[in-house]
């Protein structure tokens, strides 16, 4: 975690006067907010909007973004997104063309438009992140939740808000104290309206304009609410996308609510405070230099040069990880599990035996870990649970961020046993003209999997045989027709995963006694793992939360593999193609344009990406006062419901 050392005086009172070229003295709008962790949104906006629109930068950014979209496997789906994902219908090229000519007042306005357009594709694997602006997040001291109380689901200000907000670095609460805003008394209030609308309607609005990330509307809705998670190895609680908004112009939100100790409705406008996650600065010039201008890490490298490889060349492992969701801080201690962990320490998972003595729980926070350690931790968890008498297993994937593709394949294989066969998916990449040149160049230069994802020996055929070094898997391309467009794609490919612990020959738990719980916010490798368990073993999945009466998928963000801009640019440079007319230029600003580079296809429907196959959980439950922020209570409830 970053260190927090803001003081209100440096935040809001420091006002530096600088001389401008024309001799007038004027306050530098960025100097006014320099040195702190928090800033009031209106003052922040004056700083961020002080950078003029620059046509050179716009054209540079659009060239990169549009070049990246050539590789985006889902582009043609967006022309007419199939139900139930029809909301995510966008003509990507038409929007890009509009943004490349529209008149903008400032660099901020251009970036906000581009950010919103890409964000509203609702694919967390495909994101424009300008570090100049998307390093500020607006926070509200009144996160919301949807709870069932006495049989009725309603929106509430999270009842644990006081304990939760008290874990935020002190500059946050002291800002509200300085303006005499009593947010503490709002904890647990029942929300009747937000911005004059029915609260669930306003939640829909946030889900469709702020959340992004997930094709499924139901999962986006759940992401608007505050929820628990495991971040690294620590329990934490998300603000949710209403109370935590990245790169947002919003300054406040008006609630109509009934405070917990009252019966009288009130209107209350709660101001946001912005928190900074970027590099320190003292004024506008240093803000731009340290946060907005391209730096040595912005673009890719030619990995054929030894000096560009850190340490010994290790095989690049495909990664599918969601964009870091909105801010989270610690889960207040009273709500953390009180049961003794069955395995004392593990990186990204926690393991418990429930009081029934039969149900083991493994809470897997992500698949982002040292690859050997993750496997050892799974082995320890399963072995210890079995020796403690567990005969059934609940895996909690709530807010799982995804991670290394092979670790999802490993967890599935470990639970299914070595005799089960390949536990991953068949996949493909786009075979656009530049991708075809890259693979041809990689083959000609004998480039191998240690430096390139386009190297044939990175993959196997669907019969599990590694591709020969000279096998061009994108040419000839296979034509797939999507929404009337013929999209050239590669041969079907599989991941090569080597496991560092022995896989049990048969399933360690009877697979009918294995279940998954989550809140649908299950990104990337998490989505592939749960889809695999569901499609291959009928694993029971119970999803919590969401909006009453609306369906929710269990897989939030299901691509297969993400390439960050640096990854794609490195592929181009390593193939010796940076000077090719099809290659996008280096970025001139500090930013990332990531994209979904590889698609996983359903095991049950070989031409449908798992992302576009609607698969609903067998069980759905609303959160209650006892379960929304208390994982142990949720597991005990879930085990009773699932196993009886
Ligand atoms: C626009 O940005 C480019 C690239 O950073 C820079 O060279 C140029 O001076 C800028 N133009 C103006 C008018 O500031
Ligand atoms: C709320 O924010 C808007 C700008 O979005 C501003 O015009 C308005 O004055 C703010 N209201 C309060 C009560 O702070
Ligand atoms: C809240 O504001 C709305 C719109 O301004 C108004 O109609 C309503 O009477 C107010 N409610 C309360 C409890 O003050
Ligand atoms: C696997 O499939 C490839 C491509 O279809 C084929 O060339 C190869 O001979 C197959 N290998 C085996 C062992 O069947
Ligand atoms: C899962 O359930 C479906 C429907 O009941 C059934 O058709 C299918 O064979 C089952 N699959 C497995 C792997 O048990």
XYZ file of C-alpha atoms in Angstrom, residues 52-55 58-59 97-111 113:
22
model
C -4.650 22.729 -23.310
C -5.979 20.421 -25.977
C -3.107 19.359 -28.244
C -3.874 18.031 -31.747
C -4.785 13.510 -29.953
C -3.663 12.069 -33.294
C -13.727 8.594 -36.014
C -15.926 11.049 -34.100
C -13.340 11.431 -31.316
C -10.549 11.977 -33.826
C -12.212 15.106 -35.232
C -14.407 16.510 -32.436
C -13.417 19.884 -30.990
C -12.298 19.713 -27.346
C -11.486 22.570 -25.035
C -8.832 20.796 -23.018
C -6.736 17.649 -22.991
C -8.915 16.535 -20.057
C -12.105 16.737 -22.146
C -10.572 14.698 -24.969
C -9.310 12.041 -22.574
C -14.521 11.289 -23.893
